[in-house]
PDB file of N, CA and C in Angstrom:
ATOM      1  N   MET A 264      75.481 167.201  81.543  1.00 62.00           N
ATOM      2  CA  MET A 264      76.418 168.110  80.920  1.00 62.00           C
ATOM      3  C   MET A 264      77.227 167.328  79.887  1.00 62.00           C
ATOM      4  N   SER A 265      77.247 167.830  78.686  1.00 78.00           N
ATOM      5  CA  SER A 265      77.993 167.140  77.638  1.00 78.00           C
ATOM      6  C   SER A 265      79.484 167.460  77.760  1.00 78.00           C
ATOM      7  N   ASN A 266      80.276 166.645  77.104  1.00 83.00           N
ATOM      8  CA  ASN A 266      81.723 166.838  77.173  1.00 83.00           C
ATOM      9  C   ASN A 266      82.157 168.109  76.457  1.00 83.00           C
ATOM     10  N   LEU A 267      81.388 168.519  75.436  1.00 92.00           N
ATOM     11  CA  LEU A 267      81.721 169.760  74.741  1.00 92.00           C
ATOM     12  C   LEU A 267      81.508 170.961  75.663  1.00 92.00           C
ATOM     13  N   ASP A 268      80.449 170.914  76.470  1.00 94.00           N
ATOM     14  CA  ASP A 268      80.232 171.978  77.451  1.00 94.00           C
ATOM     15  C   ASP A 268      81.387 172.048  78.441  1.00 94.00           C
ATOM     16  N   LEU A 269      81.858 170.884  78.843  1.00 93.00           N
ATOM     17  CA  LEU A 269      82.978 170.834  79.781  1.00 93.00           C
ATOM     18  C   LEU A 269      84.236 171.447  79.169  1.00 93.00           C
ATOM     19  N   VAL A 270      84.472 171.180  77.901  1.00 95.00           N
ATOM     20  CA  VAL A 270      85.643 171.747  77.223  1.00 95.00           C
ATOM     21  C   VAL A 270      85.545 173.269  77.180  1.00 95.00           C
ATOM     22  N   PHE A 271      84.369 173.792  76.867  1.00 96.00           N
ATOM     23  CA  PHE A 271      84.204 175.244  76.815  1.00 96.00           C
ATOM     24  C   PHE A 271      84.319 175.869  78.201  1.00 96.00           C
ATOM     25  N   LYS A 272      83.792 175.200  79.219  1.00 96.00           N
ATOM     26  CA  LYS A 272      83.921 175.715  80.584  1.00 96.00           C
ATOM     27  C   LYS A 272      85.376 175.738  81.020  1.00 96.00           C
ATOM     28  N   LEU A 273      86.118 174.693  80.684  1.00 96.00           N
ATOM     29  CA  LEU A 273      87.537 174.661  81.034  1.00 96.00           C
ATOM     30  C   LEU A 273      88.318 175.734  80.280  1.00 96.00           C
ATOM     31  N   ALA A 274      87.965 175.968  79.027  1.00 97.00           N
ATOM     32  CA  ALA A 274      88.637 177.018  78.251  1.00 97.00           C
ATOM     33  C   ALA A 274      88.348 178.395  78.846  1.00 97.00           C
ATOM     34  N   GLY A 275      87.103 178.636  79.209  1.00 97.00           N
ATOM     35  CA  GLY A 275      86.748 179.908  79.836  1.00 97.00           C
ATOM     36  C   GLY A 275      87.436 180.099  81.172  1.00 97.00           C
ATOM     37  N   LEU A 276      87.471 179.032  81.964  1.00 97.00           N
ATOM     38  CA  LEU A 276      88.150 179.093  83.252  1.00 97.00           C
ATOM     39  C   LEU A 276      89.631 179.394  83.078  1.00 97.00           C
ATOM     40  N   SER A 277      90.242 178.766  82.095  1.00 96.00           N
ATOM     41  CA  SER A 277      91.675 178.999  81.885  1.00 96.00           C
ATOM     42  C   SER A 277      91.951 180.432  81.440  1.00 96.00           C
ATOM     43  N   MET A 278      91.078 180.997  80.617  1.00 97.00           N
ATOM     44  CA  MET A 278      91.276 182.392  80.198  1.00 97.00           C
ATOM     45  C   MET A 278      91.127 183.345  81.379  1.00 97.00           C
ATOM     46  N   ILE A 279      90.124 183.103  82.215  1.00 97.00           N
ATOM     47  CA  ILE A 279      89.906 183.969  83.378  1.00 97.00           C
ATOM     48  C   ILE A 279      91.081 183.874  84.347  1.00 97.00           C
ATOM     49  N   ILE A 280      91.525 182.662  84.622  1.00 97.00           N
ATOM     50  CA  ILE A 280      92.637 182.470  85.548  1.00 97.00           C
ATOM     51  C   ILE A 280      93.920 183.078  84.985  1.00 97.00           C
ATOM     52  N   THR A 281      94.110 182.979  83.677  1.00 96.00           N
ATOM     53  CA  THR A 281      95.302 183.574  83.060  1.00 96.00           C
ATOM     54  C   THR A 281      95.309 185.087  83.215  1.00 96.00           C
ATOM     55  N   VAL A 282      94.168 185.719  82.993  1.00 97.00           N
ATOM     56  CA  VAL A 282      94.079 187.176  83.139  1.00 97.00           C
ATOM     57  C   VAL A 282      94.324 187.582  84.591  1.00 97.00           C
ATOM     58  N   ILE A 283      93.703 186.867  85.526  1.00 96.00           N
ATOM     59  CA  ILE A 283      93.903 187.175  86.947  1.00 96.00           C
ATOM     60  C   ILE A 283      95.371 187.003  87.325  1.00 96.00           C
ATOM     61  N   HIS A 284      95.973 185.924  86.840  1.00 96.00           N
ATOM     62  CA  HIS A 284      97.382 185.657  87.142  1.00 96.00           C
ATOM     63  C   HIS A 284      98.283 186.772  86.602  1.00 96.00           C
ATOM     64  N   LEU A 285      98.046 187.191  85.369  1.00 97.00           N
ATOM     65  CA  LEU A 285      98.866 188.255  84.778  1.00 97.00           C
ATOM     66  C   LEU A 285      98.690 189.585  85.504  1.00 97.00           C
ATOM     67  N   LEU A 286      97.446 189.912  85.866  1.00 97.00           N
ATOM     68  CA  LEU A 286      97.202 191.168  86.575  1.00 97.00           C
ATOM     69  C   LEU A 286      97.891 191.175  87.934  1.00 97.00           C
ATOM     70  N   LEU A 287      97.774 190.073  88.653  1.00 96.00           N
ATOM     71  CA  LEU A 287      98.398 190.017  89.972  1.00 96.00           C
ATOM     72  C   LEU A 287      99.921 190.005  89.875  1.00 96.00           C
ATOM     73  N   LYS A 288     100.446 189.341  88.872  1.00 95.00           N
ATOM     74  CA  LYS A 288     101.900 189.282  88.722  1.00 95.00           C
ATOM     75  C   LYS A 288     102.470 190.656  88.372  1.00 95.00           C
ATOM     76  N   GLN A 289     101.779 191.399  87.515  1.00 96.00           N
ATOM     77  CA  GLN A 289     102.255 192.737  87.151  1.00 96.00           C
ATOM     78  C   GLN A 289     102.089 193.727  88.295  1.00 96.00           C
ATOM     79  N   ALA A 290     101.157 193.431  89.200  1.00 95.00           N
ATOM     80  CA  ALA A 290     100.965 194.304  90.352  1.00 95.00           C
ATOM     81  C   ALA A 290     101.972 194.000  91.458  1.00 95.00           C
ATOM     82  N   GLY A 291     102.821 193.008  91.229  1.00 94.00           N
ATOM     83  CA  GLY A 291     103.828 192.680  92.228  1.00 94.00           C
ATOM     84  C   GLY A 291     103.355 191.710  93.287  1.00 94.00           C
ATOM     85  N   ARG A 292     102.239 191.072  93.049  1.00 93.00           N
ATOM     86  CA  ARG A 292     101.675 190.118  94.010  1.00 93.00           C
ATOM     87  C   ARG A 292     101.870 188.698  93.508  1.00 93.00           C
ATOM     88  N   GLU A 293     103.121 188.268  93.438  1.00 94.00           N
ATOM     89  CA  GLU A 293     103.410 186.942  92.894  1.00 94.00           C
ATOM     90  C   GLU A 293     102.803 185.830  93.736  1.00 94.00           C
ATOM     91  N   ASP A 294     102.725 186.049  95.063  1.00 94.00           N
ATOM     92  CA  ASP A 294     102.164 185.014  95.920  1.00 94.00           C
ATOM     93  C   ASP A 294     100.674 184.813  95.639  1.00 94.00           C
ATOM     94  N   PHE A 295      99.935 185.906  95.475  1.00 96.00           N
ATOM     95  CA  PHE A 295      98.516 185.782  95.147  1.00 96.00           C
ATOM     96  C   PHE A 295      98.310 185.268  93.728  1.00 96.00           C
ATOM     97  N   ALA A 296      99.222 185.620  92.830  1.00 95.00           N
ATOM     98  CA  ALA A 296      99.140 185.113  91.459  1.00 95.00           C
ATOM     99  C   ALA A 296      99.289 183.601  91.457  1.00 95.00           C
ATOM    100  N   TYR A 297     100.235 183.103  92.244  1.00 96.00           N
ATOM    101  CA  TYR A 297     100.434 181.657  92.346  1.00 96.00           C
ATOM    102  C   TYR A 297      99.212 180.986  92.968  1.00 96.00           C
ATOM    103  N   LEU A 298      98.639 181.605  93.995  1.00 96.00           N
ATOM    104  CA  LEU A 298      97.451 181.026  94.630  1.00 96.00           C
ATOM    105  C   LEU A 298      96.258 181.006  93.679  1.00 96.00           C
ATOM    106  N   SER A 299      96.120 182.042  92.858  1.00 96.00           N
ATOM    107  CA  SER A 299      95.020 182.045  91.893  1.00 96.00           C
ATOM    108  C   SER A 299      95.206 180.947  90.857  1.00 96.00           C
ATOM    109  N   LEU A 300      96.447 180.726  90.455  1.00 96.00           N
ATOM    110  CA  LEU A 300      96.745 179.647  89.517  1.00 96.00           C
ATOM    111  C   LEU A 300      96.439 178.286  90.143  1.00 96.00           C
ATOM    112  N   LEU A 301      96.811 178.120  91.382  1.00 97.00           N
ATOM    113  CA  LEU A 301      96.540 176.877  92.100  1.00 97.00           C
ATOM    114  C   LEU A 301      95.039 176.654  92.272  1.00 97.00           C
ATOM    115  N   ALA A 302      94.299 177.717  92.555  1.00 96.00           N
ATOM    116  CA  ALA A 302      92.847 177.607  92.681  1.00 96.00           C
ATOM    117  C   ALA A 302      92.213 177.224  91.348  1.00 96.00           C
ATOM    118  N   GLY A 303      92.712 177.778  90.261  1.00 96.00           N
ATOM    119  CA  GLY A 303      92.188 177.436  88.942  1.00 96.00           C
ATOM    120  C   GLY A 303      92.425 175.982  88.585  1.00 96.00           C
ATOM    121  N   VAL A 304      93.611 175.481  88.897  1.00 97.00           N
ATOM    122  CA  VAL A 304      93.907 174.070  88.628  1.00 97.00           C
ATOM    123  C   VAL A 304      93.019 173.172  89.478  1.00 97.00           C
ATOM    124  N   THR A 305      92.796 173.557  90.724  1.00 97.00           N
ATOM    125  CA  THR A 305      91.932 172.773  91.609  1.00 97.00           C
ATOM    126  C   THR A 305      90.502 172.738  91.094  1.00 97.00           C
ATOM    127  N   ILE A 306      89.982 173.870  90.674  1.00 97.00           N
ATOM    128  CA  ILE A 306      88.620 173.924  90.136  1.00 97.00           C
ATOM    129  C   ILE A 306      88.512 173.077  88.875  1.00 97.00           C
ATOM    130  N   ALA A 307      89.520 173.159  88.019  1.00 97.00           N
ATOM    131  CA  ALA A 307      89.511 172.361  86.790  1.00 97.00           C
ATOM    132  C   ALA A 307      89.526 170.870  87.108  1.00 97.00           C
ATOM    133  N   LEU A 308      90.330 170.464  88.072  1.00 97.00           N
ATOM    134  CA  LEU A 308      90.363 169.050  88.457  1.00 97.00           C
ATOM    135  C   LEU A 308      89.026 168.596  89.026  1.00 97.00           C
ATOM    136  N   LEU A 309      88.385 169.456  89.816  1.00 97.00           N
ATOM    137  CA  LEU A 309      87.075 169.104  90.360  1.00 97.00           C
ATOM    138  C   LEU A 309      86.028 168.965  89.262  1.00 97.00           C
ATOM    139  N   MET A 310      86.200 169.693  88.169  1.00 95.00           N
ATOM    140  CA  MET A 310      85.269 169.576  87.051  1.00 95.00           C
ATOM    141  C   MET A 310      85.534 168.323  86.226  1.00 95.00           C
ATOM    142  N   VAL A 311      86.780 167.876  86.164  1.00 96.00           N
ATOM    143  CA  VAL A 311      87.161 166.762  85.295  1.00 96.00           C
ATOM    144  C   VAL A 311      87.030 165.408  85.989  1.00 96.00           C
ATOM    145  N   VAL A 312      87.162 165.370  87.298  1.00 96.00           N
ATOM    146  CA  VAL A 312      87.153 164.095  88.027  1.00 96.00           C
ATOM    147  C   VAL A 312      85.886 163.275  87.772  1.00 96.00           C
ATOM    148  N   PRO A 313      84.673 163.842  87.779  1.00 94.00           N
ATOM    149  CA  PRO A 313      83.495 163.008  87.493  1.00 94.00           C
ATOM    150  C   PRO A 313      83.521 162.371  86.103  1.00 94.00           C
ATOM    151  N   VAL A 314      84.077 163.063  85.132  1.00 94.00           N
ATOM    152  CA  VAL A 314      84.171 162.507  83.782  1.00 94.00           C
ATOM    153  C   VAL A 314      85.147 161.334  83.768  1.00 94.00           C
ATOM    154  N   ILE A 315      86.244 161.466  84.494  1.00 95.00           N
ATOM    155  CA  ILE A 315      87.217 160.375  84.565  1.00 95.00           C
ATOM    156  C   ILE A 315      86.623 159.175  85.285  1.00 95.00           C
ATOM    157  N   VAL A 316      85.863 159.417  86.340  1.00 95.00           N
ATOM    158  CA  VAL A 316      85.208 158.320  87.062  1.00 95.00           C
ATOM    159  C   VAL A 316      84.228 157.601  86.152  1.00 95.00           C
ATOM    160  N   GLU A 317      83.475 158.361  85.371  1.00 94.00           N
ATOM    161  CA  GLU A 317      82.538 157.755  84.424  1.00 94.00           C
ATOM    162  C   GLU A 317      83.276 156.934  83.368  1.00 94.00           C
ATOM    163  N   LEU A 318      84.389 157.440  82.874  1.00 93.00           N
ATOM    164  CA  LEU A 318      85.191 156.712  81.894  1.00 93.00           C
ATOM    165  C   LEU A 318      85.702 155.397  82.470  1.00 93.00           C
ATOM    166  N   LEU A 319      86.234 155.444  83.674  1.00 93.00           N
ATOM    167  CA  LEU A 319      86.751 154.225  84.291  1.00 93.00           C
ATOM    168  C   LEU A 319      85.636 153.224  84.577  1.00 93.00           C
ATOM    169  N   SER A 320      84.469 153.715  84.933  1.00 93.00           N
ATOM    170  CA  SER A 320      83.324 152.831  85.150  1.00 93.00           C
ATOM    171  C   SER A 320      82.906 152.161  83.851  1.00 93.00           C
ATOM    172  N   THR A 321      82.924 152.901  82.764  1.00 92.00           N
ATOM    173  CA  THR A 321      82.586 152.332  81.460  1.00 92.00           C
ATOM    174  C   THR A 321      83.613 151.287  81.040  1.00 92.00           C
ATOM    175  N   VAL A 322      84.884 151.584  81.243  1.00 92.00           N
ATOM    176  CA  VAL A 322      85.937 150.622  80.905  1.00 92.00           C
ATOM    177  C   VAL A 322      85.786 149.361  81.743  1.00 92.00           C
ATOM    178  N   ARG A 323      85.460 149.536  83.013  1.00 91.00           N
ATOM    179  CA  ARG A 323      85.277 148.386  83.896  1.00 91.00           C
ATOM    180  C   ARG A 323      84.111 147.521  83.430  1.00 91.00           C
ATOM    181  N   SER A 324      83.014 148.142  83.017  1.00 90.00           N
ATOM    182  CA  SER A 324      81.859 147.357  82.571  1.00 90.00           C
ATOM    183  C   SER A 324      82.103 146.712  81.208  1.00 90.00           C
ATOM    184  N   VAL A 325      82.850 147.371  80.333  1.00 91.00           N
ATOM    185  CA  VAL A 325      83.135 146.797  79.018  1.00 91.00           C
ATOM    186  C   VAL A 325      84.011 145.557  79.150  1.00 91.00           C
ATOM    187  N   PHE A 326      85.023 145.643  79.989  1.00 89.00           N
ATOM    188  CA  PHE A 326      85.935 144.514  80.146  1.00 89.00           C
ATOM    189  C   PHE A 326      85.520 143.575  81.275  1.00 89.00           C
ATOM    190  N   GLN A 327      84.371 143.840  81.871  1.00 87.00           N
ATOM    191  CA  GLN A 327      83.786 143.020  82.937  1.00 87.00           C
ATOM    192  C   GLN A 327      84.770 142.789  84.073  1.00 87.00           C
ATOM    193  N   LEU A 328      85.372 143.859  84.518  1.00 78.00           N
ATOM    194  CA  LEU A 328      86.269 143.796  85.662  1.00 78.00           C
ATOM    195  C   LEU A 328      85.445 143.927  86.930  1.00 78.00           C
ATOM    196  N   TYR A 329      85.859 143.265  87.991  1.00 67.00           N
ATOM    197  CA  TYR A 329      85.175 143.231  89.297  1.00 67.00           C
ATOM    198  C   TYR A 329      83.923 142.445  89.142  1.00 67.00           C
TER     199      TYR A 329
END
């Protein structure tokens, strides 16, 4: 998966989560709106963590750490 694909997936995820959050908040379900926001942030972090691990591995190999 290229980094550009990841950017588009994160943008799509953020739009979907924003719509869900707004709908739930206007329906008076602030607790579920907050949980949907928290779930979206968690999913986004799970998508980004492998890229960060790869970046740190590259930095480690470039500077010959460990």
